[in-house]
Amino acid sequence: MNSCLLVPVVVLLFFSAVNGQGNGAVRLNVNGESLPTYTQGVVEVYYNSEWGTICDLDAYGSFGSIPSVVCQQLGYTGGYSGSTSSYLSTSPVIYDVSCSSEYLVILQCTYFSSPPSTCGSTDNVEVTCYSTRIWDSPYTGMVRLRNGYYSGQGMVQVYCNGQWGVVCYSGSFDSYAATTVCTQLGYNDQSGYSHTPNTGTAWLDDVNCYDESCLSQCSGGSCPSSSVYCSSAANVTCSYSTSSSRYGSTRYTCDGDGGLILTAGAIVGIIFGALVAFFICVVLIITIPICVCCCLGIGIGAAAGGTKRTTVAYSNI
């Protein structure tokens, strides 16, 4: 091969390796083709260096919360199960998956690897995602990745002061900052970070992270009152390490500035707590004066009795 042609090929291979998908990435496959724009299809997961499907042996094909998690990982607000299909022959990589609807990445769920031979193409998990995006209702400090080919990959943007803007690729943006960004998105690791030219709005230019779960918890990670300038934006590729003890964030972990999230359970808990507190206050208001009076009476009686006994004792001397 001509040495002049060898350099571009090596550079291309290098960037393909750096910007490739991370472990735990998901995509939707329709008739053997996967595109980032697909909102429905058979779910494929990049697991241990290979793409494969999720096997679900549930005869009813409900898939639990898997559709919600997969669609949230792809940036949608949720989704629902489709009918199992036989048009994709890709082998499964995980099976018997159980998820919480608040998870953001499929590998946050419990699952088994090495699916049994009984898993067939008709057992593939297929989902349909809602058309609404998670970032259509953003909170202050929310992060997202843009212009990446795979889920968990792209330019880092943060939502501040009612507008999306990039996180600058400054000297302080390192592997720790990249890991924190990925953790906020539900992953627990990063497999690469780089930079890309920026001409738009920028919010953060001096982020220093160590072991935080949310970018806003890092030094310099809180939203400023005004935008900053930077010519390069940070890019990250997120991954989910199955050997790491670190946990990815859930859907509401970092929503500390965007308003209080009140679930039905939280509301019931608040009402119950208020009733208990009210009952205790009423009991205390009624019983404290009685207890005080009783204590005073006992004290006075004891004092009087004690004085009398003392007098008798001295009179016998």
PDB file of C-alpha atoms in Angstrom:
ATOM      1  CA  MET A   1       0.000   0.000   0.000  1.00  0.00           C
ATOM      2  CA  ASN A   2       1.182   3.516  -0.804  1.00  0.00           C
ATOM      3  CA  SER A   3       2.578   5.144   2.363  1.00  0.00           C
ATOM      4  CA  CYS A   4       0.706   8.353   1.531  1.00  0.00           C
ATOM      5  CA  LEU A   5      -2.575   6.449   1.663  1.00  0.00           C
ATOM      6  CA  LEU A   6      -1.659   4.557   4.812  1.00  0.00           C
ATOM      7  CA  VAL A   7      -1.807   7.598   7.104  1.00  0.00           C
ATOM      8  CA  PRO A   8      -5.452   8.515   6.354  1.00  0.00           C
ATOM      9  CA  VAL A   9      -6.476   4.883   6.780  1.00  0.00           C
ATOM     10  CA  VAL A  10      -4.767   4.655  10.177  1.00  0.00           C
ATOM     11  CA  VAL A  11      -6.353   7.938  11.280  1.00  0.00           C
ATOM     12  CA  LEU A  12      -9.773   6.710  10.182  1.00  0.00           C
ATOM     13  CA  LEU A  13      -9.359   3.450  12.087  1.00  0.00           C
ATOM     14  CA  PHE A  14      -8.204   5.353  15.165  1.00  0.00           C
ATOM     15  CA  PHE A  15     -11.233   7.619  15.242  1.00  0.00           C
ATOM     16  CA  SER A  16     -13.526   4.668  14.554  1.00  0.00           C
ATOM     17  CA  ALA A  17     -12.147   2.958  17.647  1.00  0.00           C
ATOM     18  CA  VAL A  18     -12.327   6.075  19.809  1.00  0.00           C
ATOM     19  CA  ASN A  19     -15.813   7.116  18.682  1.00  0.00           C
ATOM     20  CA  GLY A  20     -17.351   3.638  18.541  1.00  0.00           C
ATOM     21  CA  GLN A  21     -20.200   2.466  20.716  1.00  0.00           C
ATOM     22  CA  GLY A  22     -19.655   1.766  24.391  1.00  0.00           C
ATOM     23  CA  ASN A  23     -20.719  -1.334  26.274  1.00  0.00           C
ATOM     24  CA  GLY A  24     -24.456  -1.175  26.949  1.00  0.00           C
ATOM     25  CA  ALA A  25     -25.370   0.962  23.933  1.00  0.00           C
ATOM     26  CA  VAL A  26     -28.737   0.143  22.371  1.00  0.00           C
ATOM     27  CA  ARG A  27     -30.247   0.510  18.921  1.00  0.00           C
ATOM     28  CA  LEU A  28     -33.435  -0.517  17.146  1.00  0.00           C
ATOM     29  CA  ASN A  29     -33.252  -2.869  14.191  1.00  0.00           C
ATOM     30  CA  VAL A  30     -35.849  -3.060  11.437  1.00  0.00           C
ATOM     31  CA  ASN A  31     -35.444  -5.793   8.826  1.00  0.00           C
ATOM     32  CA  GLY A  32     -31.733  -6.047   9.422  1.00  0.00           C
ATOM     33  CA  GLU A  33     -31.035  -2.300   9.353  1.00  0.00           C
ATOM     34  CA  SER A  34     -30.317  -0.023  12.334  1.00  0.00           C
ATOM     35  CA  LEU A  35     -30.564   3.754  12.124  1.00  0.00           C
ATOM     36  CA  PRO A  36     -30.439   6.386  14.918  1.00  0.00           C
ATOM     37  CA  THR A  37     -33.766   7.804  13.698  1.00  0.00           C
ATOM     38  CA  TYR A  38     -35.723   4.578  14.273  1.00  0.00           C
ATOM     39  CA  THR A  39     -38.337   4.779  17.030  1.00  0.00           C
ATOM     40  CA  GLN A  40     -39.489   1.185  16.792  1.00  0.00           C
ATOM     41  CA  GLY A  41     -37.915  -2.164  16.086  1.00  0.00           C
ATOM     42  CA  VAL A  42     -36.149  -5.102  17.658  1.00  0.00           C
ATOM     43  CA  VAL A  43     -33.847  -4.034  20.492  1.00  0.00           C
ATOM     44  CA  GLU A  44     -30.147  -4.722  20.053  1.00  0.00           C
ATOM     45  CA  VAL A  45     -27.625  -4.261  22.863  1.00  0.00           C
ATOM     46  CA  TYR A  46     -23.878  -3.871  22.496  1.00  0.00           C
ATOM     47  CA  TYR A  47     -22.649  -6.285  25.144  1.00  0.00           C
ATOM     48  CA  ASN A  48     -19.109  -7.597  25.596  1.00  0.00           C
ATOM     49  CA  SER A  49     -17.968  -6.347  22.180  1.00  0.00           C
ATOM     50  CA  GLU A  50     -20.877  -7.675  20.132  1.00  0.00           C
ATOM     51  CA  TRP A  51     -24.355  -6.602  19.119  1.00  0.00           C
ATOM     52  CA  GLY A  52     -27.181  -8.936  20.057  1.00  0.00           C
ATOM     53  CA  THR A  53     -30.843  -9.020  20.969  1.00  0.00           C
ATOM     54  CA  ILE A  54     -32.674  -9.358  24.283  1.00  0.00           C
ATOM     55  CA  CYS A  55     -34.397 -12.711  24.720  1.00  0.00           C
ATOM     56  CA  ASP A  56     -37.685 -12.706  26.605  1.00  0.00           C
ATOM     57  CA  LEU A  57     -39.360 -16.066  27.096  1.00  0.00           C
ATOM     58  CA  ASP A  58     -42.533 -14.494  28.505  1.00  0.00           C
ATOM     59  CA  ALA A  59     -45.375 -16.054  26.559  1.00  0.00           C
ATOM     60  CA  TYR A  60     -47.432 -12.880  26.919  1.00  0.00           C
ATOM     61  CA  GLY A  61     -44.689 -10.611  25.553  1.00  0.00           C
ATOM     62  CA  SER A  62     -45.319  -7.699  27.929  1.00  0.00           C
ATOM     63  CA  PHE A  63     -41.560  -7.192  28.596  1.00  0.00           C
ATOM     64  CA  GLY A  64     -42.258  -5.274  31.846  1.00  0.00           C
ATOM     65  CA  SER A  65     -40.408  -1.944  31.976  1.00  0.00           C
ATOM     66  CA  ILE A  66     -37.862  -2.885  29.294  1.00  0.00           C
ATOM     67  CA  PRO A  67     -39.518  -0.678  26.625  1.00  0.00           C
ATOM     68  CA  SER A  68     -39.472   2.352  28.945  1.00  0.00           C
ATOM     69  CA  VAL A  69     -35.783   1.913  29.790  1.00  0.00           C
ATOM     70  CA  VAL A  70     -34.680   1.252  26.203  1.00  0.00           C
ATOM     71  CA  CYS A  71     -36.593   4.269  24.890  1.00  0.00           C
ATOM     72  CA  GLN A  72     -35.315   6.517  27.674  1.00  0.00           C
ATOM     73  CA  GLN A  73     -31.786   5.411  26.839  1.00  0.00           C
ATOM     74  CA  LEU A  74     -32.482   6.497  23.263  1.00  0.00           C
ATOM     75  CA  GLY A  75     -33.693   9.886  24.535  1.00  0.00           C
ATOM     76  CA  TYR A  76     -37.467   9.371  24.489  1.00  0.00           C
ATOM     77  CA  THR A  77     -39.870   9.695  27.402  1.00  0.00           C
ATOM     78  CA  GLY A  78     -40.804   6.020  27.280  1.00  0.00           C
ATOM     79  CA  GLY A  79     -42.337   3.353  25.117  1.00  0.00           C
ATOM     80  CA  TYR A  80     -44.338   0.178  24.939  1.00  0.00           C
ATOM     81  CA  SER A  81     -43.826  -3.365  23.724  1.00  0.00           C
ATOM     82  CA  GLY A  82     -44.369  -4.449  20.172  1.00  0.00           C
ATOM     83  CA  SER A  83     -45.136  -7.918  18.924  1.00  0.00           C
ATOM     84  CA  THR A  84     -42.212 -10.326  18.817  1.00  0.00           C
ATOM     85  CA  SER A  85     -40.778 -10.602  15.317  1.00  0.00           C
ATOM     86  CA  SER A  86     -38.984 -13.260  13.334  1.00  0.00           C
ATOM     87  CA  TYR A  87     -37.330 -11.028  10.738  1.00  0.00           C
ATOM     88  CA  LEU A  88     -34.078 -10.568  12.690  1.00  0.00           C
ATOM     89  CA  SER A  89     -31.756 -13.504  13.121  1.00  0.00           C
ATOM     90  CA  THR A  90     -29.179 -11.800  15.397  1.00  0.00           C
ATOM     91  CA  SER A  91     -28.299 -13.971  18.396  1.00  0.00           C
ATOM     92  CA  PRO A  92     -29.367 -12.795  21.870  1.00  0.00           C
ATOM     93  CA  VAL A  93     -26.726 -11.552  24.314  1.00  0.00           C
ATOM     94  CA  ILE A  94     -28.856 -11.145  27.459  1.00  0.00           C
ATOM     95  CA  TYR A  95     -32.148 -12.603  28.672  1.00  0.00           C
ATOM     96  CA  ASP A  96     -34.604 -12.618  31.573  1.00  0.00           C
ATOM     97  CA  VAL A  97     -34.267  -8.849  31.990  1.00  0.00           C
ATOM     98  CA  SER A  98     -36.071  -7.094  34.841  1.00  0.00           C
ATOM     99  CA  CYS A  99     -36.103  -3.287  35.050  1.00  0.00           C
ATOM    100  CA  SER A 100     -37.379  -0.355  37.042  1.00  0.00           C
ATOM    101  CA  SER A 101     -39.095   2.242  34.874  1.00  0.00           C
ATOM    102  CA  GLU A 102     -36.787   4.918  36.335  1.00  0.00           C
ATOM    103  CA  TYR A 103     -33.633   3.321  34.936  1.00  0.00           C
ATOM    104  CA  LEU A 104     -31.947   5.112  32.036  1.00  0.00           C
ATOM    105  CA  VAL A 105     -29.718   2.335  30.666  1.00  0.00           C
ATOM    106  CA  ILE A 106     -30.650  -1.273  29.952  1.00  0.00           C
ATOM    107  CA  LEU A 107     -27.619  -2.700  31.800  1.00  0.00           C
ATOM    108  CA  GLN A 108     -28.840  -1.044  35.007  1.00  0.00           C
ATOM    109  CA  CYS A 109     -31.498  -3.757  34.994  1.00  0.00           C
ATOM    110  CA  THR A 110     -30.985  -7.253  36.342  1.00  0.00           C
ATOM    111  CA  TYR A 111     -30.369  -9.825  33.620  1.00  0.00           C
ATOM    112  CA  PHE A 112     -28.597 -13.032  32.715  1.00  0.00           C
ATOM    113  CA  SER A 113     -25.965 -13.438  30.027  1.00  0.00           C
ATOM    114  CA  SER A 114     -25.380 -16.570  27.919  1.00  0.00           C
ATOM    115  CA  PRO A 115     -29.031 -17.010  26.889  1.00  0.00           C
ATOM    116  CA  PRO A 116     -30.316 -20.588  26.620  1.00  0.00           C
ATOM    117  CA  SER A 117     -30.673 -22.367  23.321  1.00  0.00           C
ATOM    118  CA  THR A 118     -34.440 -22.163  23.681  1.00  0.00           C
ATOM    119  CA  CYS A 119     -34.283 -18.457  22.812  1.00  0.00           C
ATOM    120  CA  GLY A 120     -35.437 -18.017  19.231  1.00  0.00           C
ATOM    121  CA  SER A 121     -35.991 -15.086  16.913  1.00  0.00           C
ATOM    122  CA  THR A 122     -39.641 -14.887  18.005  1.00  0.00           C
ATOM    123  CA  ASP A 123     -38.440 -14.215  21.571  1.00  0.00           C
ATOM    124  CA  ASN A 124     -36.689 -10.979  20.607  1.00  0.00           C
ATOM    125  CA  VAL A 125     -37.816  -7.894  22.524  1.00  0.00           C
ATOM    126  CA  GLU A 126     -39.380  -5.341  20.205  1.00  0.00           C
ATOM    127  CA  VAL A 127     -40.383  -1.833  21.326  1.00  0.00           C
ATOM    128  CA  THR A 128     -42.085   1.277  20.044  1.00  0.00           C
ATOM    129  CA  CYS A 129     -40.924   4.577  21.560  1.00  0.00           C
ATOM    130  CA  TYR A 130     -43.069   7.629  22.175  1.00  0.00           C
ATOM    131  CA  SER A 131     -42.358  10.593  19.931  1.00  0.00           C
ATOM    132  CA  THR A 132     -41.668  12.986  22.825  1.00  0.00           C
ATOM    133  CA  ARG A 133     -38.088  13.488  23.940  1.00  0.00           C
ATOM    134  CA  ILE A 134     -36.889  13.484  27.554  1.00  0.00           C
ATOM    135  CA  TRP A 135     -35.359  16.906  27.016  1.00  0.00           C
ATOM    136  CA  ASP A 136     -38.672  18.382  25.834  1.00  0.00           C
ATOM    137  CA  SER A 137     -39.303  19.065  29.555  1.00  0.00           C
ATOM    138  CA  PRO A 138     -35.792  19.777  30.818  1.00  0.00           C
ATOM    139  CA  TYR A 139     -34.662  20.672  34.328  1.00  0.00           C
ATOM    140  CA  THR A 140     -31.855  23.044  35.234  1.00  0.00           C
ATOM    141  CA  GLY A 141     -28.574  21.164  34.996  1.00  0.00           C
ATOM    142  CA  MET A 142     -29.940  18.429  32.736  1.00  0.00           C
ATOM    143  CA  VAL A 143     -27.381  17.001  30.300  1.00  0.00           C
ATOM    144  CA  ARG A 144     -27.751  15.348  26.914  1.00  0.00           C
ATOM    145  CA  LEU A 145     -25.490  14.112  24.130  1.00  0.00           C
ATOM    146  CA  ARG A 146     -26.011  15.388  20.594  1.00  0.00           C
ATOM    147  CA  ASN A 147     -24.959  14.339  17.093  1.00  0.00           C
ATOM    148  CA  GLY A 148     -23.729  10.891  18.101  1.00  0.00           C
ATOM    149  CA  TYR A 149     -24.451   7.864  15.947  1.00  0.00           C
ATOM    150  CA  TYR A 150     -25.070   5.535  18.886  1.00  0.00           C
ATOM    151  CA  SER A 151     -26.881   6.051  22.181  1.00  0.00           C
ATOM    152  CA  GLY A 152     -24.554   7.316  24.886  1.00  0.00           C
ATOM    153  CA  GLN A 153     -22.341   9.150  22.431  1.00  0.00           C
ATOM    154  CA  GLY A 154     -22.054  12.764  21.301  1.00  0.00           C
ATOM    155  CA  MET A 155     -21.432  16.401  22.159  1.00  0.00           C
ATOM    156  CA  VAL A 156     -22.150  17.297  25.783  1.00  0.00           C
ATOM    157  CA  GLN A 157     -24.878  19.893  26.307  1.00  0.00           C
ATOM    158  CA  VAL A 158     -26.291  21.224  29.570  1.00  0.00           C
ATOM    159  CA  TYR A 159     -29.587  23.059  30.165  1.00  0.00           C
ATOM    160  CA  CYS A 160     -29.148  26.415  31.923  1.00  0.00           C
ATOM    161  CA  ASN A 161     -31.284  29.545  32.088  1.00  0.00           C
ATOM    162  CA  GLY A 162     -33.901  28.161  29.734  1.00  0.00           C
ATOM    163  CA  GLN A 163     -31.458  27.263  26.964  1.00  0.00           C
ATOM    164  CA  TRP A 164     -29.243  24.373  25.896  1.00  0.00           C
ATOM    165  CA  GLY A 165     -25.525  25.052  25.598  1.00  0.00           C
ATOM    166  CA  VAL A 166     -22.319  23.055  25.361  1.00  0.00           C
ATOM    167  CA  VAL A 167     -19.796  22.116  28.010  1.00  0.00           C
ATOM    168  CA  CYS A 168     -16.424  23.430  26.920  1.00  0.00           C
ATOM    169  CA  TYR A 169     -13.497  21.152  26.309  1.00  0.00           C
ATOM    170  CA  SER A 170     -11.075  23.015  28.540  1.00  0.00           C
ATOM    171  CA  GLY A 171      -8.004  21.799  30.361  1.00  0.00           C
ATOM    172  CA  SER A 172     -10.157  20.669  33.298  1.00  0.00           C
ATOM    173  CA  PHE A 173     -12.444  18.402  31.261  1.00  0.00           C
ATOM    174  CA  ASP A 174     -10.916  14.984  31.811  1.00  0.00           C
ATOM    175  CA  SER A 175     -11.918  11.355  32.303  1.00  0.00           C
ATOM    176  CA  TYR A 176     -13.520  12.206  35.662  1.00  0.00           C
ATOM    177  CA  ALA A 177     -15.737  14.861  34.084  1.00  0.00           C
ATOM    178  CA  ALA A 178     -16.628  12.490  31.242  1.00  0.00           C
ATOM    179  CA  THR A 179     -17.519   9.749  33.727  1.00  0.00           C
ATOM    180  CA  THR A 180     -19.747  12.135  35.687  1.00  0.00           C
ATOM    181  CA  VAL A 181     -21.592  13.153  32.506  1.00  0.00           C
ATOM    182  CA  CYS A 182     -22.129   9.491  31.656  1.00  0.00           C
ATOM    183  CA  THR A 183     -23.216   8.660  35.205  1.00  0.00           C
ATOM    184  CA  GLN A 184     -25.878  11.361  35.057  1.00  0.00           C
ATOM    185  CA  LEU A 185     -27.154   9.693  31.884  1.00  0.00           C
ATOM    186  CA  GLY A 186     -27.438   6.314  33.601  1.00  0.00           C
ATOM    187  CA  TYR A 187     -24.106   4.766  32.600  1.00  0.00           C
ATOM    188  CA  ASN A 188     -21.301   4.125  35.069  1.00  0.00           C
ATOM    189  CA  ASP A 189     -18.210   4.681  32.922  1.00  0.00           C
ATOM    190  CA  GLN A 190     -16.835   6.354  29.818  1.00  0.00           C
ATOM    191  CA  SER A 191     -14.884   4.745  27.025  1.00  0.00           C
ATOM    192  CA  GLY A 192     -13.578   7.922  25.428  1.00  0.00           C
ATOM    193  CA  TYR A 193     -13.780  11.704  25.319  1.00  0.00           C
ATOM    194  CA  SER A 194     -12.686  14.252  22.752  1.00  0.00           C
ATOM    195  CA  HIS A 195     -13.696  17.660  21.399  1.00  0.00           C
ATOM    196  CA  THR A 196     -15.451  19.212  18.458  1.00  0.00           C
ATOM    197  CA  PRO A 197     -15.580  22.811  17.128  1.00  0.00           C
ATOM    198  CA  ASN A 198     -18.213  24.995  18.754  1.00  0.00           C
ATOM    199  CA  THR A 199     -19.857  28.186  17.509  1.00  0.00           C
ATOM    200  CA  GLY A 200     -22.993  28.100  19.653  1.00  0.00           C
ATOM    201  CA  THR A 201     -23.970  28.895  23.224  1.00  0.00           C
ATOM    202  CA  ALA A 202     -21.683  27.569  25.947  1.00  0.00           C
ATOM    203  CA  TRP A 203     -22.419  27.433  29.677  1.00  0.00           C
ATOM    204  CA  LEU A 204     -19.594  25.662  31.466  1.00  0.00           C
ATOM    205  CA  ASP A 205     -15.889  26.138  30.782  1.00  0.00           C
ATOM    206  CA  ASP A 206     -14.080  25.028  33.947  1.00  0.00           C
ATOM    207  CA  VAL A 207     -15.649  21.818  35.238  1.00  0.00           C
ATOM    208  CA  ASN A 208     -13.686  19.806  37.791  1.00  0.00           C
ATOM    209  CA  CYS A 209     -15.159  16.454  38.791  1.00  0.00           C
ATOM    210  CA  TYR A 210     -14.017  13.499  40.824  1.00  0.00           C
ATOM    211  CA  ASP A 211     -16.689  10.978  41.836  1.00  0.00           C
ATOM    212  CA  GLU A 212     -19.951  12.893  41.446  1.00  0.00           C
ATOM    213  CA  SER A 213     -23.223  11.485  40.097  1.00  0.00           C
ATOM    214  CA  CYS A 214     -24.389  14.770  38.554  1.00  0.00           C
ATOM    215  CA  LEU A 215     -22.494  17.435  36.641  1.00  0.00           C
ATOM    216  CA  SER A 216     -24.019  20.163  38.828  1.00  0.00           C
ATOM    217  CA  GLN A 217     -22.285  18.612  41.857  1.00  0.00           C
ATOM    218  CA  CYS A 218     -18.843  19.169  40.353  1.00  0.00           C
ATOM    219  CA  SER A 219     -16.766  22.258  40.970  1.00  0.00           C
ATOM    220  CA  GLY A 220     -17.743  24.688  38.226  1.00  0.00           C
ATOM    221  CA  GLY A 221     -20.655  22.484  37.215  1.00  0.00           C
ATOM    222  CA  SER A 222     -23.509  24.688  38.403  1.00  0.00           C
ATOM    223  CA  CYS A 223     -25.322  26.866  35.906  1.00  0.00           C
ATOM    224  CA  PRO A 224     -23.845  30.388  35.710  1.00  0.00           C
ATOM    225  CA  SER A 225     -25.829  33.587  35.344  1.00  0.00           C
ATOM    226  CA  SER A 226     -24.444  34.212  31.862  1.00  0.00           C
ATOM    227  CA  SER A 227     -22.955  32.196  29.016  1.00  0.00           C
ATOM    228  CA  VAL A 228     -19.250  31.789  28.331  1.00  0.00           C
ATOM    229  CA  TYR A 229     -17.186  31.543  25.181  1.00  0.00           C
ATOM    230  CA  CYS A 230     -15.287  28.510  23.975  1.00  0.00           C
ATOM    231  CA  SER A 231     -14.240  27.287  20.562  1.00  0.00           C
ATOM    232  CA  SER A 232     -14.320  23.570  21.429  1.00  0.00           C
ATOM    233  CA  ALA A 233     -17.125  21.501  22.957  1.00  0.00           C
ATOM    234  CA  ALA A 234     -16.634  18.260  24.868  1.00  0.00           C
ATOM    235  CA  ASN A 235     -17.640  14.934  23.313  1.00  0.00           C
ATOM    236  CA  VAL A 236     -18.006  11.721  25.285  1.00  0.00           C
ATOM    237  CA  THR A 237     -18.731   8.068  24.625  1.00  0.00           C
ATOM    238  CA  CYS A 238     -20.434   6.417  27.578  1.00  0.00           C
ATOM    239  CA  SER A 239     -20.345   2.779  28.555  1.00  0.00           C
ATOM    240  CA  TYR A 240     -21.642   0.521  31.290  1.00  0.00           C
ATOM    241  CA  SER A 241     -18.981  -1.571  32.971  1.00  0.00           C
ATOM    242  CA  THR A 242     -20.312  -4.839  34.370  1.00  0.00           C
ATOM    243  CA  SER A 243     -17.321  -5.117  36.710  1.00  0.00           C
ATOM    244  CA  SER A 244     -17.639  -1.638  38.258  1.00  0.00           C
ATOM    245  CA  SER A 245     -19.235  -1.015  41.649  1.00  0.00           C
ATOM    246  CA  ARG A 246     -20.335   2.428  40.469  1.00  0.00           C
ATOM    247  CA  TYR A 247     -24.049   2.920  39.804  1.00  0.00           C
ATOM    248  CA  GLY A 248     -25.563   5.048  37.077  1.00  0.00           C
ATOM    249  CA  SER A 249     -28.091   7.701  37.976  1.00  0.00           C
ATOM    250  CA  THR A 250     -31.822   7.143  37.547  1.00  0.00           C
ATOM    251  CA  ARG A 251     -34.295   9.435  35.843  1.00  0.00           C
ATOM    252  CA  TYR A 252     -34.757  11.822  38.770  1.00  0.00           C
ATOM    253  CA  THR A 253     -31.385  11.550  40.559  1.00  0.00           C
ATOM    254  CA  CYS A 254     -30.046  14.882  39.296  1.00  0.00           C
ATOM    255  CA  ASP A 255     -33.324  16.787  39.042  1.00  0.00           C
ATOM    256  CA  GLY A 256     -32.536  18.904  42.100  1.00  0.00           C
ATOM    257  CA  ASP A 257     -33.014  22.319  40.539  1.00  0.00           C
ATOM    258  CA  GLY A 258     -35.888  21.652  38.220  1.00  0.00           C
ATOM    259  CA  GLY A 259     -38.584  21.298  40.848  1.00  0.00           C
ATOM    260  CA  LEU A 260     -39.686  18.746  43.409  1.00  0.00           C
ATOM    261  CA  ILE A 261     -40.794  15.424  41.969  1.00  0.00           C
ATOM    262  CA  LEU A 262     -43.813  14.196  43.904  1.00  0.00           C
ATOM    263  CA  THR A 263     -44.785  10.627  43.255  1.00  0.00           C
ATOM    264  CA  ALA A 264     -47.974   9.103  44.602  1.00  0.00           C
ATOM    265  CA  GLY A 265     -45.973   7.331  47.288  1.00  0.00           C
ATOM    266  CA  ALA A 266     -44.262  10.563  48.294  1.00  0.00           C
ATOM    267  CA  ILE A 267     -47.589  12.385  48.590  1.00  0.00           C
ATOM    268  CA  VAL A 268     -49.049   9.603  50.764  1.00  0.00           C
ATOM    269  CA  GLY A 269     -45.928   9.705  52.920  1.00  0.00           C
ATOM    270  CA  ILE A 270     -46.165  13.475  53.365  1.00  0.00           C
ATOM    271  CA  ILE A 271     -49.854  13.288  54.353  1.00  0.00           C
ATOM    272  CA  PHE A 272     -49.199  10.429  56.780  1.00  0.00           C
ATOM    273  CA  GLY A 273     -46.256  12.277  58.326  1.00  0.00           C
ATOM    274  CA  ALA A 274     -48.314  15.438  58.744  1.00  0.00           C
ATOM    275  CA  LEU A 275     -51.126  13.511  60.475  1.00  0.00           C
ATOM    276  CA  VAL A 276     -48.690  11.793  62.842  1.00  0.00           C
ATOM    277  CA  ALA A 277     -47.022  15.103  63.669  1.00  0.00           C
ATOM    278  CA  PHE A 278     -50.418  16.724  64.308  1.00  0.00           C
ATOM    279  CA  PHE A 279     -51.474  13.864  66.607  1.00  0.00           C
ATOM    280  CA  ILE A 280     -48.228  14.066  68.568  1.00  0.00           C
ATOM    281  CA  CYS A 281     -48.589  17.829  68.957  1.00  0.00           C
ATOM    282  CA  VAL A 282     -52.176  17.477  70.228  1.00  0.00           C
ATOM    283  CA  VAL A 283     -51.147  14.780  72.705  1.00  0.00           C
ATOM    284  CA  LEU A 284     -48.239  16.871  73.940  1.00  0.00           C
ATOM    285  CA  ILE A 285     -50.382  19.999  74.307  1.00  0.00           C
ATOM    286  CA  ILE A 286     -52.893  18.089  76.444  1.00  0.00           C
ATOM    287  CA  THR A 287     -50.512  15.936  78.454  1.00  0.00           C
ATOM    288  CA  ILE A 288     -47.664  18.349  79.175  1.00  0.00           C
ATOM    289  CA  PRO A 289     -49.709  20.686  81.481  1.00  0.00           C
ATOM    290  CA  ILE A 290     -51.154  17.651  83.293  1.00  0.00           C
ATOM    291  CA  CYS A 291     -47.693  16.136  83.705  1.00  0.00           C
ATOM    292  CA  VAL A 292     -46.317  19.449  84.966  1.00  0.00           C
ATOM    293  CA  CYS A 293     -49.107  19.765  87.521  1.00  0.00           C
ATOM    294  CA  CYS A 294     -48.657  16.169  88.658  1.00  0.00           C
ATOM    295  CA  CYS A 295     -44.914  16.610  88.964  1.00  0.00           C
ATOM    296  CA  LEU A 296     -45.369  19.793  90.966  1.00  0.00           C
ATOM    297  CA  GLY A 297     -47.869  18.082  93.270  1.00  0.00           C
ATOM    298  CA  ILE A 298     -45.640  15.092  93.793  1.00  0.00           C
ATOM    299  CA  GLY A 299     -42.693  17.344  94.419  1.00  0.00           C
ATOM    300  CA  ILE A 300     -44.517  19.461  96.962  1.00  0.00           C
ATOM    301  CA  GLY A 301     -45.896  16.381  98.698  1.00  0.00           C
ATOM    302  CA  ALA A 302     -42.513  14.733  98.782  1.00  0.00           C
ATOM    303  CA  ALA A 303     -40.935  17.856 100.171  1.00  0.00           C
ATOM    304  CA  ALA A 304     -43.552  18.152 102.892  1.00  0.00           C
ATOM    305  CA  GLY A 305     -43.279  14.466 103.784  1.00  0.00           C
ATOM    306  CA  GLY A 306     -39.533  14.623 103.823  1.00  0.00           C
ATOM    307  CA  THR A 307     -39.535  17.624 106.221  1.00  0.00           C
ATOM    308  CA  LYS A 308     -41.852  15.834 108.630  1.00  0.00           C
ATOM    309  CA  ARG A 309     -39.743  12.701 108.738  1.00  0.00           C
ATOM    310  CA  THR A 310     -36.662  14.773 109.306  1.00  0.00           C
ATOM    311  CA  THR A 311     -38.276  16.525 112.259  1.00  0.00           C
ATOM    312  CA  VAL A 312     -39.356  13.220 113.813  1.00  0.00           C
ATOM    313  CA  ALA A 313     -35.877  11.812 113.398  1.00  0.00           C
ATOM    314  CA  TYR A 314     -34.285  14.718 115.240  1.00  0.00           C
ATOM    315  CA  SER A 315     -36.887  14.588 118.016  1.00  0.00           C
ATOM    316  CA  ASN A 316     -35.833  11.013 118.908  1.00  0.00           C
ATOM    317  CA  ILE A 317     -32.258  11.960 119.590  1.00  0.00           C
TER     318      ILE A 317
END
